[in-house]
Amino acid sequence: GGNNDYDYDWSGTNSLNGSNQSISKTYSSEGIKYATVSVKDSAGNRGSYTCSIYVADDNSWNNNDIDLEVEIL
């Protein structure tokens, strides 16, 4: 939390990337997808987190769109 400025660096499966607090990605293939976000605050402190999700090939939910967001506590 606090009033620090944060830098975000997202990376992951199928060219997932971004530099905002939240990102979106549409996957066109089934399988396990990975996302990693690295966060740096204005003091130079860093942290990172990796998560995974299984994307089904049935397109039953919103064309396999994934929305990811990091919350600083």
CSV table of N, CA and C in Angstrom, one decimal:
chain,number,residue,atom,x,y,z
A,1,GLY,N,0.8,-1.2,0.0
A,1,GLY,CA,0.0,0.0,0.0
A,1,GLY,C,0.9,1.2,0.0
A,2,GLY,N,0.5,2.2,0.8
A,2,GLY,CA,1.2,3.4,0.9
A,2,GLY,C,1.0,4.3,-0.3
A,3,ASN,N,1.9,5.3,-0.4
A,3,ASN,CA,1.8,6.3,-1.5
A,3,ASN,C,3.0,6.1,-2.5
A,4,ASN,N,3.6,4.9,-2.5
A,4,ASN,CA,4.7,4.7,-3.3
A,4,ASN,C,4.3,4.6,-4.8
A,5,ASP,N,5.2,4.9,-5.7
A,5,ASP,CA,5.0,4.6,-7.1
A,5,ASP,C,5.6,3.2,-7.3
A,6,TYR,N,4.9,2.5,-8.2
A,6,TYR,CA,5.3,1.1,-8.5
A,6,TYR,C,5.5,0.9,-9.9
A,7,ASP,N,6.5,0.1,-10.3
A,7,ASP,CA,6.8,-0.3,-11.6
A,7,ASP,C,6.4,-1.8,-11.8
A,8,TYR,N,5.6,-2.1,-12.8
A,8,TYR,CA,5.2,-3.5,-13.0
A,8,TYR,C,5.8,-4.0,-14.3
A,9,ASP,N,6.1,-5.3,-14.2
A,9,ASP,CA,6.7,-6.0,-15.4
A,9,ASP,C,6.0,-7.4,-15.4
A,10,TRP,N,5.1,-7.6,-16.4
A,10,TRP,CA,4.4,-8.9,-16.5
A,10,TRP,C,5.1,-9.7,-17.7
A,11,SER,N,5.2,-11.0,-17.5
A,11,SER,CA,5.6,-11.9,-18.5
A,11,SER,C,4.9,-13.2,-18.4
A,12,GLY,N,4.9,-14.0,-19.4
A,12,GLY,CA,4.2,-15.3,-19.3
A,12,GLY,C,4.0,-16.0,-20.6
A,13,THR,N,3.1,-17.0,-20.6
A,13,THR,CA,2.9,-17.8,-21.7
A,13,THR,C,2.3,-17.1,-22.9
A,14,ASN,N,2.7,-17.5,-24.1
A,14,ASN,CA,2.2,-16.9,-25.4
A,14,ASN,C,2.4,-15.4,-25.5
A,15,SER,N,3.6,-15.0,-25.1
A,15,SER,CA,4.0,-13.5,-25.2
A,15,SER,C,3.2,-12.6,-24.3
A,16,LEU,N,2.7,-13.1,-23.2
A,16,LEU,CA,2.0,-12.3,-22.2
A,16,LEU,C,3.1,-11.3,-21.7
A,17,ASN,N,2.7,-10.0,-21.8
A,17,ASN,CA,3.6,-9.0,-21.3
A,17,ASN,C,2.8,-7.7,-21.0
A,18,GLY,N,3.4,-6.8,-20.2
A,18,GLY,CA,2.8,-5.6,-19.9
A,18,GLY,C,3.5,-4.8,-18.8
A,19,SER,N,3.2,-3.6,-18.6
A,19,SER,CA,3.8,-2.8,-17.6
A,19,SER,C,2.8,-2.0,-16.8
A,20,ASN,N,1.6,-2.4,-16.8
A,20,ASN,CA,0.5,-1.7,-16.0
A,20,ASN,C,0.2,-2.6,-14.8
A,21,GLN,N,-0.6,-2.0,-13.9
A,21,GLN,CA,-1.0,-2.8,-12.7
A,21,GLN,C,-1.9,-4.0,-13.1
A,22,SER,N,-2.7,-3.8,-14.1
A,22,SER,CA,-3.5,-4.9,-14.6
A,22,SER,C,-3.3,-5.1,-16.1
A,23,ILE,N,-3.5,-6.3,-16.5
A,23,ILE,CA,-3.3,-6.6,-18.0
A,23,ILE,C,-4.4,-7.6,-18.4
A,24,SER,N,-4.6,-7.8,-19.7
A,24,SER,CA,-5.6,-8.8,-20.2
A,24,SER,C,-4.9,-9.5,-21.3
A,25,LYS,N,-5.3,-10.8,-21.4
A,25,LYS,CA,-4.7,-11.7,-22.5
A,25,LYS,C,-5.8,-12.6,-22.9
A,26,THR,N,-5.8,-12.8,-24.2
A,26,THR,CA,-6.7,-13.8,-24.8
A,26,THR,C,-5.9,-15.0,-25.3
A,27,TYR,N,-6.2,-16.2,-24.9
A,27,TYR,CA,-5.5,-17.4,-25.3
A,27,TYR,C,-6.4,-18.1,-26.3
A,28,SER,N,-5.8,-18.6,-27.4
A,28,SER,CA,-6.5,-19.4,-28.4
A,28,SER,C,-6.2,-20.8,-28.3
A,29,SER,N,-5.4,-21.3,-27.4
A,29,SER,CA,-5.2,-22.7,-27.3
A,29,SER,C,-5.3,-23.2,-25.8
A,30,GLU,N,-5.7,-24.4,-25.7
A,30,GLU,CA,-5.9,-25.1,-24.4
A,30,GLU,C,-4.6,-25.3,-23.7
A,31,GLY,N,-4.6,-25.3,-22.4
A,31,GLY,CA,-3.5,-25.7,-21.7
A,31,GLY,C,-3.2,-24.9,-20.4
A,32,ILE,N,-2.1,-25.2,-19.7
A,32,ILE,CA,-1.8,-24.4,-18.6
A,32,ILE,C,-1.0,-23.2,-19.0
A,33,LYS,N,-1.4,-22.0,-18.5
A,33,LYS,CA,-0.8,-20.8,-18.9
A,33,LYS,C,-0.2,-20.2,-17.6
A,34,TYR,N,1.0,-19.5,-17.8
A,34,TYR,CA,1.7,-19.0,-16.6
A,34,TYR,C,1.8,-17.5,-16.8
A,35,ALA,N,1.7,-16.8,-15.7
A,35,ALA,CA,2.0,-15.3,-15.6
A,35,ALA,C,2.8,-15.0,-14.4
A,36,THR,N,3.8,-14.1,-14.7
A,36,THR,CA,4.7,-13.6,-13.6
A,36,THR,C,4.6,-12.1,-13.6
A,37,VAL,N,4.5,-11.5,-12.4
A,37,VAL,CA,4.5,-10.1,-12.3
A,37,VAL,C,5.7,-9.8,-11.3
A,38,SER,N,6.5,-8.8,-11.7
A,38,SER,CA,7.6,-8.3,-10.9
A,38,SER,C,7.2,-6.9,-10.6
A,39,VAL,N,7.3,-6.5,-9.3
A,39,VAL,CA,6.9,-5.1,-8.9
A,39,VAL,C,8.1,-4.5,-8.2
A,40,LYS,N,8.4,-3.2,-8.5
A,40,LYS,CA,9.5,-2.5,-7.9
A,40,LYS,C,8.9,-1.2,-7.4
A,41,ASP,N,9.2,-0.8,-6.1
A,41,ASP,CA,8.7,0.4,-5.6
A,41,ASP,C,9.7,1.5,-5.7
A,42,SER,N,9.3,2.7,-5.4
A,42,SER,CA,10.2,3.9,-5.6
A,42,SER,C,11.5,3.8,-4.8
A,43,ALA,N,11.5,3.0,-3.7
A,43,ALA,CA,12.7,2.8,-2.9
A,43,ALA,C,13.7,1.7,-3.5
A,44,GLY,N,13.2,1.0,-4.5
A,44,GLY,CA,14.0,0.0,-5.1
A,44,GLY,C,13.7,-1.4,-4.6
A,45,ASN,N,12.8,-1.5,-3.7
A,45,ASN,CA,12.4,-2.9,-3.2
A,45,ASN,C,11.6,-3.6,-4.3
A,46,ARG,N,11.9,-4.9,-4.4
A,46,ARG,CA,11.3,-5.7,-5.5
A,46,ARG,C,10.6,-6.9,-4.9
A,47,GLY,N,9.7,-7.4,-5.7
A,47,GLY,CA,9.0,-8.6,-5.4
A,47,GLY,C,8.4,-9.2,-6.6
A,48,SER,N,8.2,-10.5,-6.7
A,48,SER,CA,7.6,-11.1,-7.8
A,48,SER,C,6.7,-12.2,-7.4
A,49,TYR,N,5.7,-12.6,-8.3
A,49,TYR,CA,4.8,-13.7,-8.0
A,49,TYR,C,4.4,-14.3,-9.4
A,50,THR,N,4.4,-15.6,-9.4
A,50,THR,CA,4.0,-16.4,-10.5
A,50,THR,C,2.7,-17.2,-10.2
A,51,CYS,N,1.8,-17.2,-11.2
A,51,CYS,CA,0.6,-17.9,-11.0
A,51,CYS,C,0.3,-18.7,-12.3
A,52,SER,N,-0.6,-19.7,-12.2
A,52,SER,CA,-0.9,-20.5,-13.4
A,52,SER,C,-2.4,-20.7,-13.4
A,53,ILE,N,-3.0,-20.9,-14.6
A,53,ILE,CA,-4.4,-21.2,-14.8
A,53,ILE,C,-4.5,-22.2,-16.0
A,54,TYR,N,-5.5,-23.0,-15.9
A,54,TYR,CA,-5.8,-24.0,-17.0
A,54,TYR,C,-6.8,-23.3,-17.9
A,55,VAL,N,-6.5,-23.2,-19.1
A,55,VAL,CA,-7.5,-22.7,-20.1
A,55,VAL,C,-8.1,-23.8,-20.9
A,56,ALA,N,-9.4,-24.0,-20.8
A,56,ALA,CA,-10.1,-25.0,-21.5
A,56,ALA,C,-10.3,-24.6,-23.0
A,57,ASP,N,-10.5,-25.6,-23.8
A,57,ASP,CA,-10.6,-25.4,-25.3
A,57,ASP,C,-12.1,-25.3,-25.7
A,58,ASP,N,-13.0,-25.1,-24.7
A,58,ASP,CA,-14.4,-25.1,-25.1
A,58,ASP,C,-15.0,-23.7,-25.3
A,59,ASN,N,-14.2,-22.7,-25.1
A,59,ASN,CA,-14.7,-21.3,-25.3
A,59,ASN,C,-16.0,-21.0,-24.5
A,60,SER,N,-16.2,-21.7,-23.4
A,60,SER,CA,-17.4,-21.5,-22.7
A,60,SER,C,-17.4,-20.3,-21.9
A,61,TRP,N,-16.3,-19.6,-21.7
A,61,TRP,CA,-16.3,-18.4,-20.9
A,61,TRP,C,-15.5,-17.3,-21.6
A,62,ASN,N,-16.2,-16.3,-22.2
A,62,ASN,CA,-15.6,-15.1,-22.7
A,62,ASN,C,-14.4,-15.3,-23.6
A,63,ASN,N,-14.4,-16.3,-24.4
A,63,ASN,CA,-13.3,-16.5,-25.4
A,63,ASN,C,-11.9,-16.6,-24.8
A,64,ASN,N,-11.9,-17.2,-23.6
A,64,ASN,CA,-10.6,-17.5,-22.9
A,64,ASN,C,-9.8,-16.2,-22.6
A,65,ASP,N,-10.6,-15.1,-22.3
A,65,ASP,CA,-9.9,-13.9,-21.9
A,65,ASP,C,-9.5,-14.0,-20.4
A,66,ILE,N,-8.3,-13.6,-20.1
A,66,ILE,CA,-7.8,-13.6,-18.8
A,66,ILE,C,-7.4,-12.2,-18.3
A,67,ASP,N,-8.0,-11.8,-17.2
A,67,ASP,CA,-7.6,-10.5,-16.7
A,67,ASP,C,-6.8,-10.7,-15.4
A,68,LEU,N,-5.7,-10.0,-15.3
A,68,LEU,CA,-4.8,-10.2,-14.2
A,68,LEU,C,-4.5,-8.8,-13.6
A,69,GLU,N,-4.5,-8.8,-12.3
A,69,GLU,CA,-4.2,-7.5,-11.6
A,69,GLU,C,-3.5,-7.8,-10.3
A,70,VAL,N,-2.5,-7.0,-9.9
A,70,VAL,CA,-1.8,-7.1,-8.7
A,70,VAL,C,-2.2,-6.0,-7.8
A,71,GLU,N,-2.4,-6.4,-6.5
A,71,GLU,CA,-2.8,-5.4,-5.5
A,71,GLU,C,-1.7,-5.3,-4.4
A,72,ILE,N,-1.2,-4.1,-4.2
A,72,ILE,CA,-0.1,-3.9,-3.2
A,72,ILE,C,-0.8,-3.6,-1.9
A,73,LEU,N,-0.5,-4.5,-0.9
A,73,LEU,CA,-1.1,-4.4,0.4
A,73,LEU,C,-0.1,-3.7,1.4
